[in-house]
Amino acid sequence: MSTTAAIASPPRNDLRDTLVDRGFRLVVSGAGLFVLLALVGAAVSMAWGGRLAFETFGWKFLTTQEWDVPASNFGALVPIYGTLVTAGIAMLIAVPVSFGIAVFLTEVAPPWLRGPVGAAIELLAGIPSIIYGMWGLFVLAPVLAEHAYPWINDHLGTLPVLGPLFAGPPLGIGMLTAGLVLAIMIIPFISSVMREVFLTVPNRLKESAYALGSTTWEVVWDVVLPYTRSAVIGGVFLGLGRALGETMAVTFVIGNAYNVSASLLDPGTSIASTIANEFAEAVDPLHKSTLLALGFLLFVLTFFVLAIAKFMLMQLKRREGR
């Protein structure tokens, strides 16, 4: 009898394991499908909500600067321009600084300093965006208006080619200020990713380079970066996605003016700040549809940026395979 039970028990265990494995696959597959459904649902709902704006303005919606609420005449060019400019400024500042922070924490800083600085960076990443916006409006903007922007206007605004970018009224708020605040916000994200991927480089590779007489910069440039460039690019584009979609911090300091100006010191607006400022007061169906259409454009823009990042990572993997 015991022999029969012993022979019969394995099939029962196999059946149980099979059922558990199938259940686990269903659960994780459902989680993955939920993400896809949520993504598609958000895009479709915003596109459907903005259909009135797309039908009314057509392709001119993307190329028109005018934003006249009483006349129900709207164009998305100014918010799109402000979103791209502020995100570009933020990336130009944040990427080199984040790279320096990551290299300092992994290659230069003494061991007793790496923990506190790394913890401080992680704490900065957890600060709510509205706090950054309030700090930018009440602290950073007055300092820039009094000390930095007058000097920039007087000395850089007279340059032959780059002068129009820095010539403008020293208001303290504008696209350059918004870009600076965004850079401060995304530096913790990018630097944390870079730091973690730099730590994955095997020590024997770096020690071999040092043994051959390489300097710290040569080790970082010739060993660490080639080993981690795919993950570094992914972290950079992750920060870019955060910069494109930031709302409250930009709303506080960008000035919320509907004009396209070559000067970075002039006020502007972004897609996210336009939606945040006007959605609660949008009573006209066309106005509300326009704001939903802006949300759809921001979704498409962010998706396009992340798709480019994915394509670049695939190309790098193919080259590494070759």
CSV table of C-alpha atoms in Angstrom, one decimal:
chain,number,residue,atom,x,y,z
A,1,MET,CA,0.0,0.0,0.0
A,2,SER,CA,2.8,2.4,0.9
A,3,THR,CA,4.5,1.5,-2.4
A,4,THR,CA,1.4,2.4,-4.4
A,5,ALA,CA,1.1,5.7,-2.5
A,6,ALA,CA,4.7,6.5,-3.2
A,7,ILE,CA,4.3,5.8,-6.9
A,8,ALA,CA,1.1,7.8,-7.1
A,9,SER,CA,2.4,10.9,-5.2
A,10,PRO,CA,4.8,12.2,-7.9
A,11,PRO,CA,2.1,12.7,-10.6
A,12,ARG,CA,0.1,14.7,-8.0
A,13,ASN,CA,3.1,16.9,-7.3
A,14,ASP,CA,3.7,17.3,-11.0
A,15,LEU,CA,0.1,18.3,-11.6
A,16,ARG,CA,0.2,20.8,-8.7
A,17,ASP,CA,3.4,22.3,-10.0
A,18,THR,CA,1.9,22.6,-13.5
A,19,LEU,CA,-1.2,24.3,-12.1
A,20,VAL,CA,0.9,26.7,-10.0
A,21,ASP,CA,3.1,27.5,-13.0
A,22,ARG,CA,0.1,28.2,-15.2
A,23,GLY,CA,-1.4,30.4,-12.6
A,24,PHE,CA,1.8,32.3,-12.2
A,25,ARG,CA,2.1,32.8,-15.9
A,26,LEU,CA,-1.5,34.1,-16.1
A,27,VAL,CA,-0.9,36.6,-13.3
A,28,VAL,CA,2.3,38.0,-14.7
A,29,SER,CA,0.8,38.0,-18.3
A,30,GLY,CA,-2.2,39.9,-16.9
A,31,ALA,CA,0.2,42.5,-15.3
A,32,GLY,CA,2.0,43.0,-18.6
A,33,LEU,CA,-1.3,43.3,-20.6
A,34,PHE,CA,-2.6,45.7,-18.0
A,35,VAL,CA,0.3,48.1,-18.8
A,36,LEU,CA,-0.3,47.9,-22.5
A,37,LEU,CA,-4.1,48.4,-22.1
A,38,ALA,CA,-3.6,51.3,-19.8
A,39,LEU,CA,-1.1,52.9,-22.3
A,40,VAL,CA,-3.4,52.4,-25.3
A,41,GLY,CA,-6.5,53.4,-23.2
A,42,ALA,CA,-4.8,56.7,-22.2
A,43,ALA,CA,-3.8,57.5,-25.7
A,44,VAL,CA,-7.1,56.7,-27.2
A,45,SER,CA,-9.1,58.6,-24.6
A,46,MET,CA,-7.0,61.7,-25.1
A,47,ALA,CA,-7.2,61.4,-28.9
A,48,TRP,CA,-10.9,60.9,-28.7
A,49,GLY,CA,-11.3,63.9,-26.3
A,50,GLY,CA,-9.3,66.1,-28.7
A,51,ARG,CA,-11.0,65.1,-31.9
A,52,LEU,CA,-13.0,68.3,-31.9
A,53,ALA,CA,-9.8,70.4,-31.9
A,54,PHE,CA,-8.2,68.2,-34.6
A,55,GLU,CA,-11.4,68.4,-36.8
A,56,THR,CA,-11.7,72.2,-36.3
A,57,PHE,CA,-8.1,73.3,-36.8
A,58,GLY,CA,-6.6,70.4,-38.8
A,59,TRP,CA,-2.8,70.4,-39.3
A,60,LYS,CA,-2.8,74.2,-38.6
A,61,PHE,CA,-3.2,73.3,-35.0
A,62,LEU,CA,0.5,72.3,-34.9
A,63,THR,CA,1.8,75.4,-36.7
A,64,THR,CA,-0.4,78.2,-35.3
A,65,GLN,CA,1.0,80.5,-32.5
A,66,GLU,CA,-2.3,82.2,-31.6
A,67,TRP,CA,-4.0,81.2,-28.4
A,68,ASP,CA,-7.2,83.2,-28.0
A,69,VAL,CA,-9.7,81.7,-25.6
A,70,PRO,CA,-12.6,84.2,-26.1
A,71,ALA,CA,-12.3,83.8,-29.9
A,72,SER,CA,-11.9,80.0,-29.6
A,73,ASN,CA,-8.8,80.1,-31.8
A,74,PHE,CA,-6.0,77.8,-30.6
A,75,GLY,CA,-2.6,76.7,-31.8
A,76,ALA,CA,-0.2,74.3,-30.2
A,77,LEU,CA,3.0,75.7,-31.6
A,78,VAL,CA,3.9,77.8,-28.6
A,79,PRO,CA,3.4,75.0,-26.0
A,80,ILE,CA,5.3,72.5,-28.2
A,81,TYR,CA,8.1,75.0,-28.7
A,82,GLY,CA,8.3,75.7,-24.9
A,83,THR,CA,8.3,72.0,-24.0
A,84,LEU,CA,11.2,71.2,-26.4
A,85,VAL,CA,13.3,74.2,-25.5
A,86,THR,CA,13.0,73.8,-21.7
A,87,ALA,CA,13.7,70.1,-22.0
A,88,GLY,CA,16.7,70.7,-24.2
A,89,ILE,CA,18.1,73.2,-21.7
A,90,ALA,CA,17.6,70.8,-18.9
A,91,MET,CA,19.4,68.0,-20.8
A,92,LEU,CA,22.3,70.2,-21.8
A,93,ILE,CA,22.9,71.0,-18.1
A,94,ALA,CA,21.8,67.7,-16.4
A,95,VAL,CA,23.7,65.1,-18.5
A,96,PRO,CA,27.3,66.5,-17.9
A,97,VAL,CA,26.6,67.2,-14.3
A,98,SER,CA,25.0,63.7,-13.7
A,99,PHE,CA,28.0,62.1,-15.5
A,100,GLY,CA,30.4,64.0,-13.2
A,101,ILE,CA,28.4,63.0,-10.1
A,102,ALA,CA,28.4,59.3,-11.1
A,103,VAL,CA,32.1,59.3,-11.9
A,104,PHE,CA,32.9,61.0,-8.6
A,105,LEU,CA,30.9,58.5,-6.6
A,106,THR,CA,32.3,55.5,-8.3
A,107,GLU,CA,35.9,56.4,-9.1
A,108,VAL,CA,37.1,59.4,-7.2
A,109,ALA,CA,35.2,59.9,-3.9
A,110,PRO,CA,36.6,58.2,-0.8
A,111,PRO,CA,34.5,55.3,0.5
A,112,TRP,CA,33.3,57.2,3.6
A,113,LEU,CA,31.8,60.0,1.4
A,114,ARG,CA,30.1,57.8,-1.2
A,115,GLY,CA,27.3,56.7,1.1
A,116,PRO,CA,26.2,60.2,2.3
A,117,VAL,CA,26.4,61.8,-1.2
A,118,GLY,CA,24.5,58.9,-2.8
A,119,ALA,CA,21.8,59.1,-0.1
A,120,ALA,CA,21.5,62.8,-0.7
A,121,ILE,CA,21.0,62.3,-4.4
A,122,GLU,CA,18.3,59.7,-3.7
A,123,LEU,CA,16.6,62.2,-1.3
A,124,LEU,CA,16.6,64.9,-4.0
A,125,ALA,CA,14.8,62.5,-6.4
A,126,GLY,CA,12.0,62.1,-3.8
A,127,ILE,CA,11.2,65.8,-3.4
A,128,PRO,CA,7.8,66.7,-4.9
A,129,SER,CA,8.0,68.8,-8.0
A,130,ILE,CA,5.8,71.6,-6.5
A,131,ILE,CA,8.6,72.2,-4.0
A,132,TYR,CA,11.1,72.7,-6.8
A,133,GLY,CA,8.6,75.1,-8.4
A,134,MET,CA,8.2,77.1,-5.3
A,135,TRP,CA,11.9,77.2,-4.7
A,136,GLY,CA,12.5,78.3,-8.3
A,137,LEU,CA,9.9,81.1,-8.0
A,138,PHE,CA,10.7,82.5,-4.6
A,139,VAL,CA,14.5,81.9,-4.4
A,140,LEU,CA,16.1,81.1,-7.8
A,141,ALA,CA,14.1,83.6,-9.9
A,142,PRO,CA,14.9,86.7,-7.8
A,143,VAL,CA,18.6,85.8,-7.7
A,144,LEU,CA,18.7,85.3,-11.4
A,145,ALA,CA,16.8,88.5,-12.1
A,146,GLU,CA,19.1,90.6,-9.9
A,147,HIS,CA,22.5,89.1,-10.5
A,148,ALA,CA,22.7,86.7,-13.5
A,149,TYR,CA,20.3,87.8,-16.2
A,150,PRO,CA,21.4,91.4,-16.4
A,151,TRP,CA,25.0,90.3,-16.9
A,152,ILE,CA,23.9,87.7,-19.5
A,153,ASN,CA,21.9,90.3,-21.4
A,154,ASP,CA,24.7,92.9,-21.3
A,155,HIS,CA,27.6,90.5,-22.2
A,156,LEU,CA,26.2,87.6,-24.1
A,157,GLY,CA,23.2,89.3,-25.7
A,158,THR,CA,25.5,91.3,-27.9
A,159,LEU,CA,27.2,88.3,-29.5
A,160,PRO,CA,26.8,88.0,-33.3
A,161,VAL,CA,25.2,84.5,-33.6
A,162,LEU,CA,24.2,83.5,-30.1
A,163,GLY,CA,23.2,87.0,-28.9
A,164,PRO,CA,19.5,86.6,-29.7
A,165,LEU,CA,19.3,83.6,-27.3
A,166,PHE,CA,20.5,85.7,-24.3
A,167,ALA,CA,19.1,89.1,-25.1
A,168,GLY,CA,15.9,89.9,-23.2
A,169,PRO,CA,14.4,91.5,-20.1
A,170,PRO,CA,15.9,90.2,-16.8
A,171,LEU,CA,12.5,89.1,-15.4
A,172,GLY,CA,13.9,86.1,-13.5
A,173,ILE,CA,11.2,83.8,-14.9
A,174,GLY,CA,11.2,82.4,-18.4
A,175,MET,CA,12.3,79.4,-20.4
A,176,LEU,CA,15.9,79.5,-19.2
A,177,THR,CA,14.8,79.5,-15.6
A,178,ALA,CA,12.4,76.6,-16.3
A,179,GLY,CA,15.2,74.7,-17.9
A,180,LEU,CA,17.4,75.2,-14.9
A,181,VAL,CA,14.8,74.0,-12.5
A,182,LEU,CA,14.1,71.0,-14.7
A,183,ALA,CA,17.8,70.2,-14.8
A,184,ILE,CA,18.0,70.2,-11.0
A,185,MET,CA,15.0,67.9,-10.9
A,186,ILE,CA,16.3,65.3,-13.3
A,187,ILE,CA,19.9,65.3,-12.2
A,188,PRO,CA,19.1,62.8,-9.3
A,189,PHE,CA,17.4,60.4,-11.7
A,190,ILE,CA,20.1,60.4,-14.4
A,191,SER,CA,23.0,60.4,-11.9
A,192,SER,CA,21.5,57.5,-9.9
A,193,VAL,CA,21.1,55.4,-13.0
A,194,MET,CA,24.6,56.2,-14.2
A,195,ARG,CA,26.0,55.4,-10.8
A,196,GLU,CA,24.3,52.0,-10.6
A,197,VAL,CA,25.5,51.0,-14.0
A,198,PHE,CA,29.0,52.2,-13.4
A,199,LEU,CA,29.1,49.9,-10.4
A,200,THR,CA,28.3,46.9,-12.6
A,201,VAL,CA,31.7,47.2,-14.4
A,202,PRO,CA,34.0,44.4,-13.2
A,203,ASN,CA,36.8,45.6,-11.1
A,204,ARG,CA,39.3,43.4,-13.0
A,205,LEU,CA,38.7,45.5,-16.2
A,206,LYS,CA,39.4,48.8,-14.4
A,207,GLU,CA,42.4,47.4,-12.5
A,208,SER,CA,43.9,46.0,-15.7
A,209,ALA,CA,43.6,49.5,-17.3
A,210,TYR,CA,45.2,51.1,-14.2
A,211,ALA,CA,48.0,48.5,-14.3
A,212,LEU,CA,48.8,49.5,-17.9
A,213,GLY,CA,49.2,53.1,-16.8
A,214,SER,CA,45.8,54.6,-17.7
A,215,THR,CA,44.6,57.6,-15.8
A,216,THR,CA,41.2,57.8,-14.2
A,217,TRP,CA,39.7,59.7,-17.1
A,218,GLU,CA,41.1,57.1,-19.6
A,219,VAL,CA,39.6,54.3,-17.5
A,220,VAL,CA,36.2,56.0,-17.4
A,221,TRP,CA,36.2,56.9,-21.1
A,222,ASP,CA,37.8,53.7,-22.5
A,223,VAL,CA,36.5,51.1,-20.1
A,224,VAL,CA,33.5,52.2,-18.1
A,225,LEU,CA,31.6,54.0,-20.7
A,226,PRO,CA,31.9,51.4,-23.5
A,227,TYR,CA,30.8,48.7,-21.0
A,228,THR,CA,27.8,50.6,-19.8
A,229,ARG,CA,26.8,52.9,-22.7
A,230,SER,CA,23.5,51.2,-23.4
A,231,ALA,CA,22.3,51.6,-19.9
A,232,VAL,CA,23.7,55.2,-19.8
A,233,ILE,CA,21.7,56.2,-22.9
A,234,GLY,CA,18.6,54.6,-21.4
A,235,GLY,CA,19.0,56.6,-18.2
A,236,VAL,CA,19.5,59.9,-20.2
A,237,PHE,CA,16.4,59.3,-22.1
A,238,LEU,CA,14.5,58.4,-18.9
A,239,GLY,CA,15.5,61.8,-17.6
A,240,LEU,CA,14.4,63.4,-20.9
A,241,GLY,CA,11.0,61.8,-20.6
A,242,ARG,CA,10.7,63.2,-17.1
A,243,ALA,CA,11.6,66.7,-18.3
A,244,LEU,CA,9.1,66.7,-21.1
A,245,GLY,CA,6.2,65.8,-18.9
A,246,GLU,CA,7.0,67.9,-15.8
A,247,THR,CA,4.0,70.2,-14.9
A,248,MET,CA,4.0,72.1,-11.6
A,249,ALA,CA,7.7,73.1,-11.4
A,250,VAL,CA,7.6,74.5,-14.9
A,251,THR,CA,4.3,76.2,-14.4
A,252,PHE,CA,5.7,78.2,-11.5
A,253,VAL,CA,8.7,79.6,-13.3
A,254,ILE,CA,8.2,79.6,-17.1
A,255,GLY,CA,6.0,82.7,-17.2
A,256,ASN,CA,3.0,81.2,-19.0
A,257,ALA,CA,3.2,83.6,-22.0
A,258,TYR,CA,1.9,82.5,-25.4
A,259,ASN,CA,4.7,83.7,-27.7
A,260,VAL,CA,7.5,82.2,-29.6
A,261,SER,CA,10.8,84.1,-28.9
A,262,ALA,CA,14.4,83.3,-29.7
A,263,SER,CA,15.4,84.7,-26.3
A,264,LEU,CA,15.7,82.2,-23.5
A,265,LEU,CA,15.1,85.0,-21.0
A,266,ASP,CA,11.6,85.7,-22.3
A,267,PRO,CA,8.5,84.0,-20.7
A,268,GLY,CA,6.9,81.1,-22.5
A,269,THR,CA,4.7,78.1,-21.8
A,270,SER,CA,4.8,74.4,-22.2
A,271,ILE,CA,2.2,71.7,-22.9
A,272,ALA,CA,2.0,70.5,-19.3
A,273,SER,CA,1.8,74.0,-17.9
A,274,THR,CA,-0.9,75.1,-20.3
A,275,ILE,CA,-3.1,72.1,-19.4
A,276,ALA,CA,-2.5,72.7,-15.6
A,277,ASN,CA,-3.4,76.4,-15.9
A,278,GLU,CA,-6.5,76.2,-18.0
A,279,PHE,CA,-8.1,72.8,-17.7
A,280,ALA,CA,-10.1,73.7,-14.5
A,281,GLU,CA,-11.5,76.8,-16.2
A,282,ALA,CA,-12.2,75.3,-19.6
A,283,VAL,CA,-16.0,75.5,-20.1
A,284,ASP,CA,-16.1,75.8,-23.8
A,285,PRO,CA,-16.1,72.3,-25.4
A,286,LEU,CA,-13.6,73.4,-28.1
A,287,HIS,CA,-11.3,74.8,-25.4
A,288,LYS,CA,-11.4,71.6,-23.3
A,289,SER,CA,-10.9,69.5,-26.5
A,290,THR,CA,-7.9,71.6,-27.3
A,291,LEU,CA,-6.3,70.9,-23.9
A,292,LEU,CA,-7.0,67.1,-24.4
A,293,ALA,CA,-5.4,67.4,-27.8
A,294,LEU,CA,-2.3,69.0,-26.2
A,295,GLY,CA,-2.2,66.1,-23.8
A,296,PHE,CA,-2.3,63.6,-26.7
A,297,LEU,CA,0.5,65.5,-28.4
A,298,LEU,CA,2.6,65.4,-25.3
A,299,PHE,CA,1.9,61.6,-25.1
A,300,VAL,CA,3.0,61.2,-28.7
A,301,LEU,CA,6.1,63.3,-28.2
A,302,THR,CA,7.2,61.4,-25.1
A,303,PHE,CA,6.5,58.1,-26.8
A,304,PHE,CA,8.5,59.2,-29.8
A,305,VAL,CA,11.5,60.1,-27.6
A,306,LEU,CA,11.4,56.8,-25.8
A,307,ALA,CA,11.1,55.0,-29.1
A,308,ILE,CA,14.2,56.7,-30.3
A,309,ALA,CA,16.0,55.6,-27.2
A,310,LYS,CA,14.9,52.0,-27.7
A,311,PHE,CA,16.1,52.1,-31.3
A,312,MET,CA,19.5,53.5,-30.3
A,313,LEU,CA,19.8,50.8,-27.7
A,314,MET,CA,19.0,48.1,-30.2
A,315,GLN,CA,21.6,49.5,-32.6
A,316,LEU,CA,24.2,49.5,-29.9
A,317,LYS,CA,23.4,45.9,-29.1
A,318,ARG,CA,23.7,44.9,-32.7
A,319,ARG,CA,27.1,46.6,-33.0
A,320,GLU,CA,28.3,44.9,-29.8
A,321,GLY,CA,27.1,41.6,-31.3
A,322,ARG,CA,29.2,42.2,-34.4
